[in-house]
Short mmCIF file of C-alpha atoms and ligand atoms in Angstrom, two decimals:
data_model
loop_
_atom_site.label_atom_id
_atom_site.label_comp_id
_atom_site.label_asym_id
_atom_site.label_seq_id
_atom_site.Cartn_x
_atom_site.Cartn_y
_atom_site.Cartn_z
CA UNK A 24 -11.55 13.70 -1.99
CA UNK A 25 -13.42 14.08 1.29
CA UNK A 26 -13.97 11.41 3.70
CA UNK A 27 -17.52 12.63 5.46
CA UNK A 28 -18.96 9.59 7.80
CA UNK A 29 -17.77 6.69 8.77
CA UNK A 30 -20.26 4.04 10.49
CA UNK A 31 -18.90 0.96 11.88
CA UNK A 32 -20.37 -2.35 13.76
CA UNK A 33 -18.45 -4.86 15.18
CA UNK A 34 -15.76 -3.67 13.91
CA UNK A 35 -12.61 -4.68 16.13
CA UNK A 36 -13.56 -3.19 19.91
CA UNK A 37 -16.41 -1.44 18.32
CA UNK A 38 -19.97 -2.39 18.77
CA UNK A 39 -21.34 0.59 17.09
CA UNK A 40 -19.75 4.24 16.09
CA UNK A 41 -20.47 6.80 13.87
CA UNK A 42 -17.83 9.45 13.37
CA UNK A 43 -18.27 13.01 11.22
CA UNK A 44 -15.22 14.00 9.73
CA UNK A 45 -14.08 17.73 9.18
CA UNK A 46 -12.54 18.70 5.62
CA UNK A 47 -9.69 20.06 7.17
CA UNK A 48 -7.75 18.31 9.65
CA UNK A 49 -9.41 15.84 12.50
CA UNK A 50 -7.41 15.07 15.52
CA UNK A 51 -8.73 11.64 16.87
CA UNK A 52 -6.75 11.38 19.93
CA UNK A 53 -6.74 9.18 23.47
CA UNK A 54 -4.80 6.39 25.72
CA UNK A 55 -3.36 3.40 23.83
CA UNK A 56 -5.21 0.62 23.46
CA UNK A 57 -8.99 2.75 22.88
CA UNK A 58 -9.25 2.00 19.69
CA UNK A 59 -7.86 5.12 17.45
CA UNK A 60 -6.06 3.21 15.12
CA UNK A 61 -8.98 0.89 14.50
CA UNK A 62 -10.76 4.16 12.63
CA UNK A 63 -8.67 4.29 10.14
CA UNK A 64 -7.91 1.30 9.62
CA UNK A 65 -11.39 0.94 8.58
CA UNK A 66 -11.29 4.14 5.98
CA UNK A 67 -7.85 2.61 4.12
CA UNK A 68 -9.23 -0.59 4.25
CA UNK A 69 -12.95 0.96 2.25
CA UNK A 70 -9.97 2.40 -0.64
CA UNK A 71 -7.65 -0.47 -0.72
CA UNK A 72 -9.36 -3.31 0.32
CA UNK A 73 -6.31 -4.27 2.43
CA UNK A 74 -5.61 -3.39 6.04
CA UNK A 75 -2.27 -1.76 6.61
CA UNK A 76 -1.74 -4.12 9.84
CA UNK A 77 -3.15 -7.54 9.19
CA UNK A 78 -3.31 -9.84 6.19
CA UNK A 79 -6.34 -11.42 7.34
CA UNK A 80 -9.46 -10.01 7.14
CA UNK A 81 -11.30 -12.01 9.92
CA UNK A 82 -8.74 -10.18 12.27
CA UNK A 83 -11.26 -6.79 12.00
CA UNK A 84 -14.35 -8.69 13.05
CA UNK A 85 -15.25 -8.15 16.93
CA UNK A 86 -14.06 -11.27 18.85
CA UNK A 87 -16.95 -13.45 19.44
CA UNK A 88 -18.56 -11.96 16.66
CA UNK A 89 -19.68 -13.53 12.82
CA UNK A 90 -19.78 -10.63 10.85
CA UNK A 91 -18.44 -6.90 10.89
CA UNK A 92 -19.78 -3.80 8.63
CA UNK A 93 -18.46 -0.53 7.66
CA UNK A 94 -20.14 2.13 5.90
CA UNK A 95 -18.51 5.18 4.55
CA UNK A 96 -19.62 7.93 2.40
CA UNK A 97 -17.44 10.42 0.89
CA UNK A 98 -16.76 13.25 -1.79
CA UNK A 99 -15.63 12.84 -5.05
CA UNK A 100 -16.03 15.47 -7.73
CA UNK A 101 -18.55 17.06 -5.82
CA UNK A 102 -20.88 13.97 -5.57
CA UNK A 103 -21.60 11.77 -2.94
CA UNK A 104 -20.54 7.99 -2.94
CA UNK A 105 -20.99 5.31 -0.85
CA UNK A 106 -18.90 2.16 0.42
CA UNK A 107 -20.17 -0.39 2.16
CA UNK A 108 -17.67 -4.01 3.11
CA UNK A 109 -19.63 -6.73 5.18
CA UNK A 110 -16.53 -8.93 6.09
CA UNK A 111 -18.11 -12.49 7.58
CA UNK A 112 -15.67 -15.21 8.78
CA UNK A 113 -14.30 -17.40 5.99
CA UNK A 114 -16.34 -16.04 3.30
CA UNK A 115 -15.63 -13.51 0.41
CA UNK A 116 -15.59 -9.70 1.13
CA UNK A 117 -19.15 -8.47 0.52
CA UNK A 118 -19.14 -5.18 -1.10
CA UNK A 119 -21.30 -2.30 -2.32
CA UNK A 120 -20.76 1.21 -4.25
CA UNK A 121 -23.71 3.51 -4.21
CA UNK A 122 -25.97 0.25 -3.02
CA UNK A 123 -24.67 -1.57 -6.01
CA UNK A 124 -23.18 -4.97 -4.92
CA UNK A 125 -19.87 -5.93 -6.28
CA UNK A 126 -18.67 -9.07 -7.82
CA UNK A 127 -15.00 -8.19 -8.07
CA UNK A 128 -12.87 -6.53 -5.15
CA UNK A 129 -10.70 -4.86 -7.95
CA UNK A 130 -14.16 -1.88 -8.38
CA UNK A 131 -13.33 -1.27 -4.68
CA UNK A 132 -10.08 0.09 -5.25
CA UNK A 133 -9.51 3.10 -6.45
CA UNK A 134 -12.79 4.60 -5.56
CA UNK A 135 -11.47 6.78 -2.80
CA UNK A 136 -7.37 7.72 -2.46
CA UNK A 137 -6.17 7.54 0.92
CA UNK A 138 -2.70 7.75 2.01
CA UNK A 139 -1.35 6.11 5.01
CA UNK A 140 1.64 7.18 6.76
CA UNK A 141 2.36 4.43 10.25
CA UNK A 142 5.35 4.03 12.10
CA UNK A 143 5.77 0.82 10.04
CA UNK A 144 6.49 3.11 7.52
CA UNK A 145 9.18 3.98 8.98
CA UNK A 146 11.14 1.13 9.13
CA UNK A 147 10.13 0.31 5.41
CA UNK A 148 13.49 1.42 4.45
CA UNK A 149 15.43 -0.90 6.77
CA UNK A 150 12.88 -3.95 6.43
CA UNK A 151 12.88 -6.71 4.23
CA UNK A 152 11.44 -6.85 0.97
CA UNK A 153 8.16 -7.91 1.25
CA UNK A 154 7.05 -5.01 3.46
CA UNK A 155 8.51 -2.31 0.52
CA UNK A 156 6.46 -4.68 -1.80
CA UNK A 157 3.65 -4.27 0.08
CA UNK A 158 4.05 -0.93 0.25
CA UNK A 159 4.41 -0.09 -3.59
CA UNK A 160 1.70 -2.57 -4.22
CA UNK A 161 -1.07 -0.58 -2.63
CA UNK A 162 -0.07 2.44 -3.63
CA UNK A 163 0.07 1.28 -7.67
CA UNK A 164 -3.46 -0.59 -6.80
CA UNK A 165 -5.46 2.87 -5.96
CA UNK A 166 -4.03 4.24 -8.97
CA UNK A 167 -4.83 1.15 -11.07
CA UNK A 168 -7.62 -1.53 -9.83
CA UNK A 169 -6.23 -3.49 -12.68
CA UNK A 170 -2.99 -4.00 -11.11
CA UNK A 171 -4.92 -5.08 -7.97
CA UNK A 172 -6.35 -7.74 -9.93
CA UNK A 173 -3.05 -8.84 -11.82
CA UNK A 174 -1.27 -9.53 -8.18
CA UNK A 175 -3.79 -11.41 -6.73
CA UNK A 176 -4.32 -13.60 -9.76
CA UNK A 177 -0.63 -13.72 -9.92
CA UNK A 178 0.03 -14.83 -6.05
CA UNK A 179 -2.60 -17.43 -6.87
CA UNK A 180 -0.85 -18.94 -9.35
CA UNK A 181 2.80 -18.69 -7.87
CA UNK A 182 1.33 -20.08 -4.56
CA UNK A 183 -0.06 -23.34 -6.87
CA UNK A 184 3.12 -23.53 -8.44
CA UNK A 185 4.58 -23.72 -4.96
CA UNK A 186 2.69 -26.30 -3.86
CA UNK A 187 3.57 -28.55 -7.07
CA UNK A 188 7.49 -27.86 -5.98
CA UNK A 189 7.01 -29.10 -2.69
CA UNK A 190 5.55 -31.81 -3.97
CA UNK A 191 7.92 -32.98 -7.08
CA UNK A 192 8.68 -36.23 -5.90
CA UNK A 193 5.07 -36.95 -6.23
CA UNK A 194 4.77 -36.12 -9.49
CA UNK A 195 4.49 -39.51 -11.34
CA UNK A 196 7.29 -38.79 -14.07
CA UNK A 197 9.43 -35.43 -15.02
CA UNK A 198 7.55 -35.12 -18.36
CA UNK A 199 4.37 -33.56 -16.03
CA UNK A 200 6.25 -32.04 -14.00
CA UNK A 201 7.96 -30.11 -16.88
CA UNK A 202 4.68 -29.53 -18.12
CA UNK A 203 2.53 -28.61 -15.34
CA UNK A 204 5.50 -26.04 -14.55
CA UNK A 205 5.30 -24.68 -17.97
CA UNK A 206 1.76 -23.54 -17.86
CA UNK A 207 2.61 -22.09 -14.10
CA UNK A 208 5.48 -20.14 -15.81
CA UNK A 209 3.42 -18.94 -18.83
CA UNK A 210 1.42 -17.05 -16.55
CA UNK A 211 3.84 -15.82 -14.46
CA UNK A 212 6.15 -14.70 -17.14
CA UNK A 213 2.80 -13.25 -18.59
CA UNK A 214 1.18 -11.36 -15.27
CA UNK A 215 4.58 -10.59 -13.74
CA UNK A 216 5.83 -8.58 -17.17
CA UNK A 217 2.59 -6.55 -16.59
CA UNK A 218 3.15 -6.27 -12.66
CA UNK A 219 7.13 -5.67 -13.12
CA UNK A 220 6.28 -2.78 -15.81
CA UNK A 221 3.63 -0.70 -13.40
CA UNK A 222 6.10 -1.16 -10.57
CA UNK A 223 9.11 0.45 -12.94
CA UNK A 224 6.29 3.42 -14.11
CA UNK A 225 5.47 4.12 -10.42
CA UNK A 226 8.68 4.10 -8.62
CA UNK A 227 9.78 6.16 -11.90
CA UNK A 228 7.56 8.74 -10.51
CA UNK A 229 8.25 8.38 -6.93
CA UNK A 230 11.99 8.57 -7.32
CA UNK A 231 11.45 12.02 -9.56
CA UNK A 232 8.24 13.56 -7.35
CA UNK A 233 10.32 12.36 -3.65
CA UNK A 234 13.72 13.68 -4.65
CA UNK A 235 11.82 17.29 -5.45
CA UNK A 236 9.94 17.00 -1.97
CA UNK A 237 13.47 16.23 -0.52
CA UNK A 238 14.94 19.07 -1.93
CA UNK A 239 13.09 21.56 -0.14
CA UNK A 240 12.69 19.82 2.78
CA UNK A 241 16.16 19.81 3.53
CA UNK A 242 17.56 22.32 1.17
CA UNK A 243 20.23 20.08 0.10
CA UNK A 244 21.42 19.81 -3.11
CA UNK A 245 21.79 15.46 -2.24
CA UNK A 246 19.86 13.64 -5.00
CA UNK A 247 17.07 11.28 -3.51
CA UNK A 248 17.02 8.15 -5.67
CA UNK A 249 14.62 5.12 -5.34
CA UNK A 250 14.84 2.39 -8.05
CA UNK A 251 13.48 -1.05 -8.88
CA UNK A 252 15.94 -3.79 -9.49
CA UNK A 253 14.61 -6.49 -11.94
CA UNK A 254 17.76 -9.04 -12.85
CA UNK A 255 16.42 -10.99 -15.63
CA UNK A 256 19.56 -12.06 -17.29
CA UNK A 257 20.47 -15.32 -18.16
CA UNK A 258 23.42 -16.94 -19.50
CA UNK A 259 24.39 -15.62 -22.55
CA UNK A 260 21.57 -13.01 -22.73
CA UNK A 261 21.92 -9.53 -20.44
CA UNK A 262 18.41 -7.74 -19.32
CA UNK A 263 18.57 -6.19 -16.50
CA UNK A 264 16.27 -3.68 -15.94
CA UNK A 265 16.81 -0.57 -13.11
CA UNK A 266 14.22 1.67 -12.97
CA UNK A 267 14.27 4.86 -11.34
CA UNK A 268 14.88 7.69 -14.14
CA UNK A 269 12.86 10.43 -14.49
CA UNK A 270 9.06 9.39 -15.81
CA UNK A 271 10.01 6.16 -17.28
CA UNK A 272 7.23 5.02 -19.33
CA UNK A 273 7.29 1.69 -21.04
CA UNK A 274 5.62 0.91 -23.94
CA UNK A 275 3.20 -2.30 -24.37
CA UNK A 276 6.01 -3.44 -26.98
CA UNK A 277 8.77 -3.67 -24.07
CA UNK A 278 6.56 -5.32 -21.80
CA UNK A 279 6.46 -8.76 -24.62
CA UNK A 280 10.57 -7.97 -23.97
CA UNK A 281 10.22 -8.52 -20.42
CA UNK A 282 7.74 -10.94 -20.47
CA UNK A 283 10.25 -13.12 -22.76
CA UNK A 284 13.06 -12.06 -20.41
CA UNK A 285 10.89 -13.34 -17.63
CA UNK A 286 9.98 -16.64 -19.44
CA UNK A 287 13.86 -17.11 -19.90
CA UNK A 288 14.69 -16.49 -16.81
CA UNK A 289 12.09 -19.04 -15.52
CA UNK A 290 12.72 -21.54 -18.24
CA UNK A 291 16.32 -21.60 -17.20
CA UNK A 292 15.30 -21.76 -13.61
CA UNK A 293 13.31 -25.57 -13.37
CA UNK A 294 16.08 -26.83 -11.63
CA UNK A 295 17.18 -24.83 -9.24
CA UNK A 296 13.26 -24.44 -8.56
CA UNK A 297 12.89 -28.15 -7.94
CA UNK A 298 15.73 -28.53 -5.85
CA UNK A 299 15.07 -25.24 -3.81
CA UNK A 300 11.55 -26.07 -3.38
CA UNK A 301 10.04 -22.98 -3.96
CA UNK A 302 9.71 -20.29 -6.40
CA UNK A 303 12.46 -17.77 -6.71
CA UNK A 304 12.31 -16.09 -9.98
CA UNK A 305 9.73 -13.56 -10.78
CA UNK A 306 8.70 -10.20 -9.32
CA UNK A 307 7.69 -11.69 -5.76
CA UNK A 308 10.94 -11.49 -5.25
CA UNK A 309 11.84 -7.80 -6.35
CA UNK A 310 12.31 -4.91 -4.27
CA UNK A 311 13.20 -1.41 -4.56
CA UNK A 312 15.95 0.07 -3.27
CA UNK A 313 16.67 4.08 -2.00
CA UNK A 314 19.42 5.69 -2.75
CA UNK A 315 20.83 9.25 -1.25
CA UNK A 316 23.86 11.12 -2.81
CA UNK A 317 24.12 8.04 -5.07
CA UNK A 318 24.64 5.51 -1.84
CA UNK A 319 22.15 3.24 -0.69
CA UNK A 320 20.56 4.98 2.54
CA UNK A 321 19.37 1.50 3.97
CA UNK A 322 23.54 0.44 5.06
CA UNK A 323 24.92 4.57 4.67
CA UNK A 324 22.51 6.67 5.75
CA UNK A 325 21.24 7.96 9.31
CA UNK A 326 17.95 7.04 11.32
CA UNK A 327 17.03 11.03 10.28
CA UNK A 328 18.14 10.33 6.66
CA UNK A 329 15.91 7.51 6.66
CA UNK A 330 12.92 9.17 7.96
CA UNK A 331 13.01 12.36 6.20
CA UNK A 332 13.28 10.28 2.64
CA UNK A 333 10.02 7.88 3.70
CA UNK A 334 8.32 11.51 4.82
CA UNK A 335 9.51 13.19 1.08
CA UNK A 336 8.17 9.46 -0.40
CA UNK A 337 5.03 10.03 1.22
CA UNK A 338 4.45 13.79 0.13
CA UNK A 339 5.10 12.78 -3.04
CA UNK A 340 2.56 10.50 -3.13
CA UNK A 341 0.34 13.22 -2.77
CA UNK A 342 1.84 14.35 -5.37
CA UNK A 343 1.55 11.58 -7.76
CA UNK A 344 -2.27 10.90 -7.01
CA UNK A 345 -3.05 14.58 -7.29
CA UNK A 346 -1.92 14.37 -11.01
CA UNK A 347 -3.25 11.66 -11.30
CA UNK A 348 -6.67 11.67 -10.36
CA UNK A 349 -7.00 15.12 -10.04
CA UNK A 350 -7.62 15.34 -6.63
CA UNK A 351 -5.98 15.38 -3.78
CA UNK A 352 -6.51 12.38 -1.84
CA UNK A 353 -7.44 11.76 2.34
CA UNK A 354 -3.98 11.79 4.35
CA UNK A 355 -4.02 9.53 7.22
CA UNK A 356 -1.05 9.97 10.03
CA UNK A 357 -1.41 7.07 12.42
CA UNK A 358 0.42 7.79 15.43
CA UNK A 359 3.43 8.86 13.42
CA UNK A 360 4.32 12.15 14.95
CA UNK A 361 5.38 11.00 18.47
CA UNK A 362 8.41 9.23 16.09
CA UNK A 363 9.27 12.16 14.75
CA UNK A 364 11.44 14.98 16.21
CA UNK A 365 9.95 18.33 16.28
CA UNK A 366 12.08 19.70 12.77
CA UNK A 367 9.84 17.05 10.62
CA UNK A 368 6.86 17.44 12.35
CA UNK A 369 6.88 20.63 11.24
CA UNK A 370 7.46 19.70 8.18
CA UNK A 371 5.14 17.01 6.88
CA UNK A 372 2.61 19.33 8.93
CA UNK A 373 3.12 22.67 6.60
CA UNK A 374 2.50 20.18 3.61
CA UNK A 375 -1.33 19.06 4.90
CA UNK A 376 -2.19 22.79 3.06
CA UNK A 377 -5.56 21.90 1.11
CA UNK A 378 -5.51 17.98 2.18
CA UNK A 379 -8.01 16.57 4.41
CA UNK A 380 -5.98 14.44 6.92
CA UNK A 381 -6.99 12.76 9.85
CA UNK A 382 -4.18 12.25 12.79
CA UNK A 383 -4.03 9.85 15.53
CA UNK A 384 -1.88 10.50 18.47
CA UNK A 385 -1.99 10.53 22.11
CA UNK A 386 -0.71 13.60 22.69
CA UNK A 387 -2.80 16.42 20.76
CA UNK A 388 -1.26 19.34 22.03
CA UNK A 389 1.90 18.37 19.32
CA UNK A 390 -0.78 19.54 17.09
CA UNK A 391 -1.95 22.80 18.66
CA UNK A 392 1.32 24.30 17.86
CA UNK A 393 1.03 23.61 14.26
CA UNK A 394 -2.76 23.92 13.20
CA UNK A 395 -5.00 26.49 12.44
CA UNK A 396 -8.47 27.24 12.98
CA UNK A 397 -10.51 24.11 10.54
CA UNK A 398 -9.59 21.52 13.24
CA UNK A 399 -11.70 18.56 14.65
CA UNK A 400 -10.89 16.72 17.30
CA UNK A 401 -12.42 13.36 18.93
CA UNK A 402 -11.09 11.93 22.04
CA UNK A 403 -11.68 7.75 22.08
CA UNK A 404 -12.55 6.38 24.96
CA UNK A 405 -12.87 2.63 25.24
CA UNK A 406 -13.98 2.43 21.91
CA UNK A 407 -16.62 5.77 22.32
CA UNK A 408 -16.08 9.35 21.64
CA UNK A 409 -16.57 11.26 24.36
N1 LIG B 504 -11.19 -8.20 16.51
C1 LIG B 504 -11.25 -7.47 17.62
N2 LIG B 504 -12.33 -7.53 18.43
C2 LIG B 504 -12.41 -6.77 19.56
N3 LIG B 504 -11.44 -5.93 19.96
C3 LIG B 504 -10.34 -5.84 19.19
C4 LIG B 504 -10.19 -6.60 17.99
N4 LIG B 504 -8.99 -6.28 17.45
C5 LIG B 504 -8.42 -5.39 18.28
N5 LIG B 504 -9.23 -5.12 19.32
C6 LIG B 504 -8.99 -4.19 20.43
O1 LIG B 504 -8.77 -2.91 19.88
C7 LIG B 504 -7.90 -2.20 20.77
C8 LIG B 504 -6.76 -1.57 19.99
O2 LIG B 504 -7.26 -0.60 19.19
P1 LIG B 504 -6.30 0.37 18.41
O3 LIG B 504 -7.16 1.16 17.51
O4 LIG B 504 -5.17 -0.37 17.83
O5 LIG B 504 -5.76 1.26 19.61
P2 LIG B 504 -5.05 2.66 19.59
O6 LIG B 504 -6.03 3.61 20.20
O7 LIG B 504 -3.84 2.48 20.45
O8 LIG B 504 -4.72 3.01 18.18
C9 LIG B 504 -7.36 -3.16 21.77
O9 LIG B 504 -8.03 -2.93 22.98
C10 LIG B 504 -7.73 -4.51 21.18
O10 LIG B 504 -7.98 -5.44 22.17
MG1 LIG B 505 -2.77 3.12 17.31
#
């Protein structure tokens, strides 16, 4: 896939832009604060609907403004497609493909395959959870717009379920509470079997394609490891499930196992829900954990350790898209090299072979060193290319 213009208005500091992309690598470089980061935040956000720095989508519009736009035609397959997002203050997304308006933000993703690599990135290893959630949630989403539309539905419904447990004592008797929490845990049990069984499937791939990207990257023999950790056991009844082997698939027939599982679980969590005040059980609580010679390289392993495994995670990625879709998707490096010492620079920079990436730094001449001849670059100004 090939990212070809972007157009933006009041987007963040920009009034107006228009930007040309290269299919080989594009430098956009310049002071802090000017706005670099703002461009592509702009392309993820056209292929996954989600900014990789803000949760609120109002955040992108230009202060003092109503409404922001971005435009952005690309390559795919050797034809020419078209997103457009009109984001307005506390209204829905407005979206079109090819001048077709959307109804459902779940046709957005998965239209164009970017891959984001931040400093945040970085520290996904040593974070908490819900940052590695995010993480594996956005990357399943391009791959699957239905999955997109299963975790939204599902945070709907685990947020209304949170607001009845904050409110039990409300609740005129326990007989509606029981019930009310029974059709909340239906659908969880039901949407988070589903959401539990694409996360095992993709980090079954990412532990298998980031362990081979490891391998050469540091020619060590050291298995890289990343697996989900679902406990679902209750009394009486074990079913745990740890993901991480080689190409896991499971079958529709497993995922009425752990949807049961699930529903146990819940079932024979009411209580402790009520009391607690929240919900705890379910996969909005998962996470995935990475694991290096067999120990966990959050607590064991080095700063280095932990930056060349996210680096092999990302690569994989590539990886696992490529297959997937059949293309390679756009690589976007925001600000990431300065992080890195010169050893990995060089080499998450001999992987961009064949992908069209486009760098931010503020520094460029890290870059010269490294690149060949099909390189564009764009020094931002103040929110203008100069
Ligand atoms: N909603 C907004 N409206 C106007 N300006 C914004 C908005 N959000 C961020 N900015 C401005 O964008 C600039 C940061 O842009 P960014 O792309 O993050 O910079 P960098 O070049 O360091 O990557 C800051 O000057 C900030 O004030
Ligand atoms: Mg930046």
């Amino acid at each position: 896939m090939i990212v070809k213009d972007l157009t933006l208005l009041n987007f963040r500091n920009y009034k107006e832009l228009e930007i040309e992309f290269s299919d080989g690598v594009n430098v956009i470089y310049g002071q802090n604060g000017q706005g670099k980061t703002n461009i592509v935040e702009a392309v993820f956000f056209c292929s996954s609907a989600r900014s990789h720095r803000t949760n609120s989508d109002s955040d992108m519009i230009m202060y003092g403004e109503n409404e922001c736009k971005m435009k952005l035609d690309f390559r795919k397959e050797d034809r020419e497609e078209e997103i457009e997002i009109i984001l307005r203050r506390n209204s829905r997304k407005n979206i079109k493909i090819n001048g077709v308006h959307q109804t459902r933000v779940s046709n957005l993703v998965g239209q164009l395959n970017t891959i984001l690599f931040a400093p945040e990135d970085l520290m996904i290893i040593k974070e908490g959870p819900a940052q590695r959630r995010k993480y594996i949630d956005i990357s399943i989403s391009q791959l699957k717009p239905v999955y997109f539309s299963r975790i939204a539905e599902y945070a709907k419904v685990v947020q209304q379920k949170n607001a009845l447990l904050k409110n039990v004592k409300q609740v005129a008797d326990m007989g509606s509470f029981l019930d009310m929490m029974e059709v909340f845990n239906q659908r969880i049990a039901f949407l988070g079997a589903y959401i539990i069984k694409d996360r095992i499937e993709y980090i079954g791939s990412l532990s298998k394609y980031a362990d081979e990207v490891h391998k050469k990257l540091t020619n060590s023999s050291e298995k890289l490891e990343i697996k989900y950790i679902v406990s679902l056991s209750v009394e009486g009844i074990n079913f745990d499930i740890v993901a991480g082997k080689e190409g896991e698939e499971i079958h529709d027939a497993n995922v009425g196992e752990i949807e049961a599982a699930l529903k146990r679980k819940l079932d024979a969590s009411v209580r402790v829900e009520a009391k607690r005040g929240v919900s705890i059980i379910g996969p909005h609580r998962d996470d995935f954990v990475v694991l290096l010679g067999g120990k966990e390289i959050k607590t064991y392993g080095s700063q280095g350790q932990q930056r060349t495994a996210m680096i092999a995670a990302k690569l994989a990625e590539i990886d696992i898209v490529t297959e997937i879709t059949e293309e390679k998707p756009v690589l976007i490096l925001d600000d990431v090299m300065s992080e890195l010492d010169e050893n990995r620079r060089g080499f998450l920079l001999n992987a961009l072979y064949n992908v069209q990436t486009i760098i931010t730094c503020t520094d460029k001449s890290i870059y010269e060193r490294h690149l060949g001849e099909n390189v564009k670059c764009f020094n931002i100004d103040d929110a203008k290319i100069i």
